[in-house]
Coordinates of C-alpha atoms and ligand atoms in Angstrom, one line a residue:
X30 CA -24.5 60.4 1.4
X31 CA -21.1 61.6 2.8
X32 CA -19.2 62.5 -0.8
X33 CA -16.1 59.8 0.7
X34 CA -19.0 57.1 1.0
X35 CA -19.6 57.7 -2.4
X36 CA -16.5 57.4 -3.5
X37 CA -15.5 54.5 -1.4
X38 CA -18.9 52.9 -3.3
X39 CA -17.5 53.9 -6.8
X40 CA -14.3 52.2 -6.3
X41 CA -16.0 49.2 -5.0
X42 CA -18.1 49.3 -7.8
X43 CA -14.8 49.3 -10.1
X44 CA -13.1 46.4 -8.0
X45 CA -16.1 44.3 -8.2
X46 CA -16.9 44.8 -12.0
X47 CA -13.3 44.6 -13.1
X48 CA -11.7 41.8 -10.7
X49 CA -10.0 39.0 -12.1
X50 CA -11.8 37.2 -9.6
X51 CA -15.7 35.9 -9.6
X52 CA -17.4 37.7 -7.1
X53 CA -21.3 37.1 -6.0
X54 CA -23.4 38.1 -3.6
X55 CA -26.4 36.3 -2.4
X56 CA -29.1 37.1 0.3
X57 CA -29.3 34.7 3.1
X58 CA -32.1 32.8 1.0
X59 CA -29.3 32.0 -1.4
X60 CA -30.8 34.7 -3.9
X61 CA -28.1 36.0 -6.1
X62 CA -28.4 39.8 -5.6
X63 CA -25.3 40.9 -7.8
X64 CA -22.8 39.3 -9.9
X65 CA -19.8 40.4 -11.5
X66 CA -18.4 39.6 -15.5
X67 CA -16.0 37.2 -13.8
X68 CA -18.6 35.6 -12.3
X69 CA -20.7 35.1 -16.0
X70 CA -17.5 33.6 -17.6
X71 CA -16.9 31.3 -14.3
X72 CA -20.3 30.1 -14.5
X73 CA -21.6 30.8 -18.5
X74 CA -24.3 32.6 -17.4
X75 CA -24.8 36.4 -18.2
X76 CA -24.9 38.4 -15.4
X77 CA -28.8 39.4 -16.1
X78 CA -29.3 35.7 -15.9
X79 CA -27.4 35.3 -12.6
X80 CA -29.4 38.0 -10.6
X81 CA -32.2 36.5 -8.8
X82 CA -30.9 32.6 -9.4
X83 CA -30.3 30.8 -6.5
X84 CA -27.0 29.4 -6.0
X85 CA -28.5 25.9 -5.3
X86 CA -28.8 25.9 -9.3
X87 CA -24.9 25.8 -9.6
X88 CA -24.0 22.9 -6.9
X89 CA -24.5 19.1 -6.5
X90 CA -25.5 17.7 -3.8
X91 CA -22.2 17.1 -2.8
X92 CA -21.6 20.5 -2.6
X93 CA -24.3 22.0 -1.5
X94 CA -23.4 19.9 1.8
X95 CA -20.5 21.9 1.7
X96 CA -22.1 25.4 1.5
X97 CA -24.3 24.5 4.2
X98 CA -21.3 23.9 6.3
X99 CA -19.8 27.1 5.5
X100 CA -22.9 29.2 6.1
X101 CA -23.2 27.3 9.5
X102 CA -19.6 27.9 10.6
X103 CA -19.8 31.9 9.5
X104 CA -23.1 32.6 11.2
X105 CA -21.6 30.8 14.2
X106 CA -18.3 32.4 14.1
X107 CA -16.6 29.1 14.0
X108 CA -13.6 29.5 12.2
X109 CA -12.6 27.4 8.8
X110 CA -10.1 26.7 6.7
X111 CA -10.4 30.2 3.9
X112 CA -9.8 30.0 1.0
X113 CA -11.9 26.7 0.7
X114 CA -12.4 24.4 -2.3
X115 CA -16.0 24.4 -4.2
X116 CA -16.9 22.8 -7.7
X117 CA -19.6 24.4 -9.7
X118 CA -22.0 23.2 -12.0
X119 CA -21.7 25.7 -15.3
X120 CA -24.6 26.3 -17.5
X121 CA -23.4 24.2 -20.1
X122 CA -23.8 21.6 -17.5
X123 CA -19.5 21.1 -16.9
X124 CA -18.1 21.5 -13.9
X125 CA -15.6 24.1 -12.5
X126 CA -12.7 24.1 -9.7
X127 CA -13.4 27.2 -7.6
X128 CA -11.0 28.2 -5.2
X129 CA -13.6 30.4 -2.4
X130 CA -13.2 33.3 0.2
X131 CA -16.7 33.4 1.4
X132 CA -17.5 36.4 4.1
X133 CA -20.8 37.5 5.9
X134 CA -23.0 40.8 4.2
X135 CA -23.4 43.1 7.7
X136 CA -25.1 46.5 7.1
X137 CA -26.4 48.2 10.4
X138 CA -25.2 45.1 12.2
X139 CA -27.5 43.3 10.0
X140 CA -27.0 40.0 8.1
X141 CA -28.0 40.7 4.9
X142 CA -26.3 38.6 2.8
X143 CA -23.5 36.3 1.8
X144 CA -20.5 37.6 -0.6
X145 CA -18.2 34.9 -2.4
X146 CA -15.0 35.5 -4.1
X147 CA -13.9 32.5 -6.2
X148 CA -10.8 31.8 -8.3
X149 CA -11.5 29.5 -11.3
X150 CA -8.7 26.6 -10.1
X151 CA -9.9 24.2 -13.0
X152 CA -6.9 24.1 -15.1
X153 CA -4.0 24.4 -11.9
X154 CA -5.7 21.3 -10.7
X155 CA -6.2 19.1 -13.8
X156 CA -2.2 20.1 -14.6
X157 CA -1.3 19.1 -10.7
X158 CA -3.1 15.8 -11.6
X159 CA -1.9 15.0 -14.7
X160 CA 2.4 15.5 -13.0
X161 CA 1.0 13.3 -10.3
X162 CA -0.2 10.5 -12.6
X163 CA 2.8 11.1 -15.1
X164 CA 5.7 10.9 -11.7
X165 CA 3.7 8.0 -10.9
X166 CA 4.0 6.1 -13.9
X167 CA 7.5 7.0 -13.9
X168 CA 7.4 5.4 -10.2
X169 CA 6.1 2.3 -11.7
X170 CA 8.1 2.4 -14.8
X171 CA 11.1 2.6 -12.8
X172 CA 10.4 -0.4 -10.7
X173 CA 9.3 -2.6 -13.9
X174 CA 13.1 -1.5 -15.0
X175 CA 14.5 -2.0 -12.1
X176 CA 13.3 -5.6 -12.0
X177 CA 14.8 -6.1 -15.2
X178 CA 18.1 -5.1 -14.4
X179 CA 18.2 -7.1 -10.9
X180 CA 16.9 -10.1 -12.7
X181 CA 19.4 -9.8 -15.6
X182 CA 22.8 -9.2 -13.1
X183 CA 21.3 -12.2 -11.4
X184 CA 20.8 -14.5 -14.1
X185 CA 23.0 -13.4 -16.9
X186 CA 26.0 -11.4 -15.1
X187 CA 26.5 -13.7 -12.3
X188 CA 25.7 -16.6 -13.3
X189 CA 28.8 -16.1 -15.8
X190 CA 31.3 -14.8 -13.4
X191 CA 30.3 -18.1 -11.0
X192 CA 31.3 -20.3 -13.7
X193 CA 34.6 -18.6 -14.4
X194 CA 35.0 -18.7 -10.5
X195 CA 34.8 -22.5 -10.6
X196 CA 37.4 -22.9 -13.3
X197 CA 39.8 -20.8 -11.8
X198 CA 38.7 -22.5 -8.7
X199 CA 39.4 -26.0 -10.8
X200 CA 42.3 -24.4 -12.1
X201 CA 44.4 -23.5 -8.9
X202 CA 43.0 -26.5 -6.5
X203 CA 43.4 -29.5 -8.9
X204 CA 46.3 -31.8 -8.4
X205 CA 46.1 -32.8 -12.2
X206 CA 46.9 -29.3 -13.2
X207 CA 50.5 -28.4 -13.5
X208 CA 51.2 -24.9 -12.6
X209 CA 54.3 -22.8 -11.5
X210 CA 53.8 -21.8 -8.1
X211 CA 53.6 -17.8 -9.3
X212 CA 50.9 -18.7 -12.1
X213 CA 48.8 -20.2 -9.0
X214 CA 49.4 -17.6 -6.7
X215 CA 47.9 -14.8 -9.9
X216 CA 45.3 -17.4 -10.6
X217 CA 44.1 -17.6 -7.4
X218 CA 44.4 -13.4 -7.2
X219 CA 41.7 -13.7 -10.0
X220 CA 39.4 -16.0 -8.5
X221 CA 39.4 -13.9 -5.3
X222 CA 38.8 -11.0 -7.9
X223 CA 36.0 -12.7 -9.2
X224 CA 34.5 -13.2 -6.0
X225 CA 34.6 -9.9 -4.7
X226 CA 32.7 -8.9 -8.0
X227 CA 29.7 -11.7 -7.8
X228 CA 29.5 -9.9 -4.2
X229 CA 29.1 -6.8 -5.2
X230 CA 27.1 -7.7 -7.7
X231 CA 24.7 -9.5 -5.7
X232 CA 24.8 -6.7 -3.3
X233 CA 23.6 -4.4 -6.4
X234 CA 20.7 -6.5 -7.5
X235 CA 19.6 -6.9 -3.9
X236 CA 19.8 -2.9 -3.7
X237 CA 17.6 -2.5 -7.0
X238 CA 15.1 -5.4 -6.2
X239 CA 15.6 -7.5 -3.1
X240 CA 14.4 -11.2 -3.5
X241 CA 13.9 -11.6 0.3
X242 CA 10.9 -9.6 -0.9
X243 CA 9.6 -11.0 -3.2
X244 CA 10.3 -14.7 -1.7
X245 CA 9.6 -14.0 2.5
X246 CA 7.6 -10.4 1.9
X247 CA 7.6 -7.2 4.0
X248 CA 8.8 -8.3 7.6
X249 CA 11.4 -10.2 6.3
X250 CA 12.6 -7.7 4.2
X251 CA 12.7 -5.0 6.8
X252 CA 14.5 -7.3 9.3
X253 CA 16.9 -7.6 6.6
X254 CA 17.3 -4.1 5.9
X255 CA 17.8 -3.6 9.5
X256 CA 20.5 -6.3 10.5
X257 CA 22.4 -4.1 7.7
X258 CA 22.4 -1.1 9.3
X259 CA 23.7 -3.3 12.5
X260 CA 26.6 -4.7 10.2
X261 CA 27.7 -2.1 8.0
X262 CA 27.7 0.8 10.1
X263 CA 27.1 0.0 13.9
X264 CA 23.6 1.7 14.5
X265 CA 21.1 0.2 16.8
X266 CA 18.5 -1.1 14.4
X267 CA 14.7 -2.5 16.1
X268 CA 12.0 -4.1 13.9
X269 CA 8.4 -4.5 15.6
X270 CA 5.6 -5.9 14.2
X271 CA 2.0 -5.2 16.1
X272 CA -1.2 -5.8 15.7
X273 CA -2.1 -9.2 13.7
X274 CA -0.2 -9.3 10.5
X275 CA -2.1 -9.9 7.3
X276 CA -0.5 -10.1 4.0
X277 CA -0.4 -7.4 1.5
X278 CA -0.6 -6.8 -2.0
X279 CA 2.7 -7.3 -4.1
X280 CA 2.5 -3.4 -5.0
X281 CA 2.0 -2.0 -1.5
X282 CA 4.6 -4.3 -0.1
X283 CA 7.3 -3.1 -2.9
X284 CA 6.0 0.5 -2.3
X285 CA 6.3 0.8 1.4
X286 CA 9.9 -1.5 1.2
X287 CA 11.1 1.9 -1.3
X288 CA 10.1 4.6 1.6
X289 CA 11.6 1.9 4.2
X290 CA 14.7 2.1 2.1
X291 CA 14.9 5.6 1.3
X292 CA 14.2 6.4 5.0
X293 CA 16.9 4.3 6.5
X294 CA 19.2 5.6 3.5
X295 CA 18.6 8.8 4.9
X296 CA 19.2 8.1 8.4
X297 CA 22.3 6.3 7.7
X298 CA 23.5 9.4 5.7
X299 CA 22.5 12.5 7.5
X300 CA 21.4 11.9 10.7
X301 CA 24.2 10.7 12.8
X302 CA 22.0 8.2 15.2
X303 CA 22.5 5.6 17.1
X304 CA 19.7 3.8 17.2
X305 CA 16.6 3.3 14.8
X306 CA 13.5 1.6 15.6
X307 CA 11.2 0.2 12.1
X308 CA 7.7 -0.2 13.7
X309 CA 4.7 -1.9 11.3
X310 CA 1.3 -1.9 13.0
X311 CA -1.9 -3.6 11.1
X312 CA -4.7 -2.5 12.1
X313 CA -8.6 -4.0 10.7
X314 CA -8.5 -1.3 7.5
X315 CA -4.8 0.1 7.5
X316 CA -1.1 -0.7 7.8
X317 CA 1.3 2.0 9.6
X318 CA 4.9 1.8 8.9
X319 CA 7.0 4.1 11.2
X320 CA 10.8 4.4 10.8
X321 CA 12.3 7.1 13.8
X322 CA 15.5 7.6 14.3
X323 CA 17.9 9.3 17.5
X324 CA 19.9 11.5 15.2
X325 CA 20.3 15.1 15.0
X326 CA 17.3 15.8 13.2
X327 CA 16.5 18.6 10.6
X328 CA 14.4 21.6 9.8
X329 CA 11.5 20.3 7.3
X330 CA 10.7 22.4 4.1
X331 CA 7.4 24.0 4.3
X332 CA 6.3 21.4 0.8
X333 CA 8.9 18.2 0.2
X334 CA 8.1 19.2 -3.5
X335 CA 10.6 22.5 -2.8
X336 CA 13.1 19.9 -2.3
X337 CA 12.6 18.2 -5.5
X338 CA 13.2 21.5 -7.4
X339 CA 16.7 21.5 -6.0
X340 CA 17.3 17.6 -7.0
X341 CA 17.1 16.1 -3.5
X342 CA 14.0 13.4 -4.7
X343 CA 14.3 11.2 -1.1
X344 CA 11.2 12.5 0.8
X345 CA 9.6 13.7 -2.5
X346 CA 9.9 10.2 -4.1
X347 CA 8.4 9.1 -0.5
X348 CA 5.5 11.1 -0.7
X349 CA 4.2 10.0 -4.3
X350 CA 4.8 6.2 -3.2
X351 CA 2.4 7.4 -0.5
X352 CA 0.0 9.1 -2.9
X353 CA 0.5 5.8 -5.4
X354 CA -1.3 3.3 -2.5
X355 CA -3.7 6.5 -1.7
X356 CA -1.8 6.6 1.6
X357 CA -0.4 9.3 3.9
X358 CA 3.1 10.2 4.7
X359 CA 3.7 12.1 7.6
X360 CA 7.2 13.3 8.4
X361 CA 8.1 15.0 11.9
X362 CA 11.8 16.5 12.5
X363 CA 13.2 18.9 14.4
X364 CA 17.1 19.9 15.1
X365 CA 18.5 17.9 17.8
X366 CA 15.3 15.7 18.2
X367 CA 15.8 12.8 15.4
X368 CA 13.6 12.2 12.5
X369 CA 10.5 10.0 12.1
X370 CA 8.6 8.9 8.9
X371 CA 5.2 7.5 9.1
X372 CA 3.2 6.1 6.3
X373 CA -0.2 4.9 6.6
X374 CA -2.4 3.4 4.2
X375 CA -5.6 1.6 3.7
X376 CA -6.2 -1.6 3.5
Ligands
LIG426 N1 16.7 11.1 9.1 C1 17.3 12.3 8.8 N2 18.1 13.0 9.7 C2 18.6 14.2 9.4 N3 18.4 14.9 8.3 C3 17.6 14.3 7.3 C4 17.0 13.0 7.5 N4 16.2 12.7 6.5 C5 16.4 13.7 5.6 N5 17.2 14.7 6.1 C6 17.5 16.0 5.5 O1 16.5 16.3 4.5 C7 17.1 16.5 3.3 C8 16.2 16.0 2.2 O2 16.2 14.5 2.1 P1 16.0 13.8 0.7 O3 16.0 12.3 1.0 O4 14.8 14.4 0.1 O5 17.3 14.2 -0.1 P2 18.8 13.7 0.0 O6 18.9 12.5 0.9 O7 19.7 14.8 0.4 O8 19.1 13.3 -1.5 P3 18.5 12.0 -2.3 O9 17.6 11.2 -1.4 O10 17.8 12.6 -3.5 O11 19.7 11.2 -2.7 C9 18.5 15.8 3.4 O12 19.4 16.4 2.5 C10 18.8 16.0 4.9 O13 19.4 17.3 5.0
LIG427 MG1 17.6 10.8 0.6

């Protein structure tokens, strides 16, 4: 053997003993031929114990379904998605997260064997799952409190400031009452004053939960939101409904009302359109809502979670709502080509 050879073998030798990372390799029978410490830890087996086990021992069926793919697609030359997720049963009978680079043995254009490098991904994951369920109870927290707050503007705040409207209302418009013309006129300032706040008010409450929702569901709701966007700022707003419309549950409707809103919030603050178009198909086992807009359009972060970080929680807060009715958001921008948000979910 050439001396380089040799050394090139010793420092593999080092890699493979001392990586971080569990590292196997099996013949094509699935006969482990070496493993490294890594690998022992990964799988609680010594490494003694490992050689000559067949890697069938450490997966379900499940996955074993998946290794079969992966051997197919190598010795075909198909390409595949690398690094690749696995789960592995451990000796202690638990199960791992394993992150996997798998690549074909070849000595003397030969296939010998199969090598597998795998992360241990356990702990990442089960932390990733635990923020998603904790940002979605906050989701759900904050529509249970949101509720509260709509319902007590409605029924405490306003109800209050209608009363005092009438009396001033009373006040000013009966002939019984005796008033200098300037105490009328500042009366009547008031009720006007109290007006304008019940309005805004109202306006709040609908903001934080819309009854139309509640009372005429989705369609409604979005129609609503829509003739808005007509009103208040001039933009071209089109609702269609396809497909045969079924009804939906109270949760789903409220969730995809929130991306609805938060899409059209967006459109009517960044994009500059002129039109929006607010399509909802139902299909036999899924409901699509599509919002696009005209405007100018924008360069999307590689992850919407990036945008979180710096405090911008739109399209993040869209994508858990997503995740919450195991749905799928899509988003698709580009500069100077408008903006279109697409949720589906199953039914
Ligand atoms: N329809 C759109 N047209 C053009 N740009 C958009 C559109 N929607 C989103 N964006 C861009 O994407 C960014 C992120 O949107 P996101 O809704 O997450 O945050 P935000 O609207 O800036 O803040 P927040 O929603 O938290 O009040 C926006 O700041 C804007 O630059
Ligand atoms: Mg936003």
């Amino acid at each position: 053997m050439k001396p380089e050879f040799k050394l090139a073998e010793q420092h593999y030798r080092y890699l493979f003993e001392n990586a971080n990372d569990a590292i196997w390799v099996h013949d094509m029978a699935g006969n482990i031929l070496a493993a490294n410490k890594a690998c022992g830890n990964l799988t609680g087996y010594t490494q003694e114990e490992l050689v000559g086990t067949n890697v069938k021992q450490f997966l379900t069926r499940e996955f074993l379904q998946l290794a079969r793919e992966v051997r197919r697609k190598l010795l075909s030359g198909e390409s595949f998605q690398q690094p690749y997720e696995q789960r592995l049963v451990r000796k202690d009978g638990g199960t791992r997260i394993a992150e996997m680079v798998t690549s074909l043995v070849i000595v003397d254009e030969e296939m010998t064997g199969v090598q597998h490098i795998a992360r241990d991904v356990t702990e990442e994951r089960k932390l990733q799952q635990d923020t998603r369920i904790y940002s979605q109870l906050c989701i759900r927290a904050q529509e249970r409190e949101r509720e509260r707050i709509a319902l007590e503007l409605h029924d405490d705040v306003t109800q209050g400031l209608l009363l005092l409207s009438q009396r001033l209302d009373m006040m000013t418009s009966s002939p019984r009452t005796k008033l200098s013309k300037s105490l009328q006129e500042k009366l009547g300032e008031l009720h006007s004053l109290t007006n304008e706040a019940i309005a805004g008010l109202r306006r709040c409450a609908q903001d934080l939960r819309p009854r139309i929702l509640d009372d005429l569901g989705l369609i409604a709701a979005l129609e609503w939101m829509a003739d808005d966007l007509v009103k208040d700022q001039g933009i071209g707003a089109h609702v269609e409904v396809l497909g045969t419309e079924h009804s939906l549950p109270n949760e789903v409707q409220l969730l995809l009302f929130r991306i609805a809103q938060e899409a059209l919030n967006n459109m009517r603050r960044h994009a500059e359109a002129s039109n929006v178009w607010i399509t909802i198909q139902f299909g036999s086992d899924k409901v699509t809502l599509t919002l696009r807009d005209n405007g100018k359009g924008f360069k999307l972060p590689e992850k919407v979670e990036d945008l979180a970080r710096i405090g911008k929680l739109g399209l993040a807060g869209m994508q858990e709502r997503a995740l919450l009715m195991r749905g799928e958001l899509t988003l698709d921008s580009e500069p100077g080509k408008g903006t279109t948000v697409s949720v589906e979910v199953p039914t």
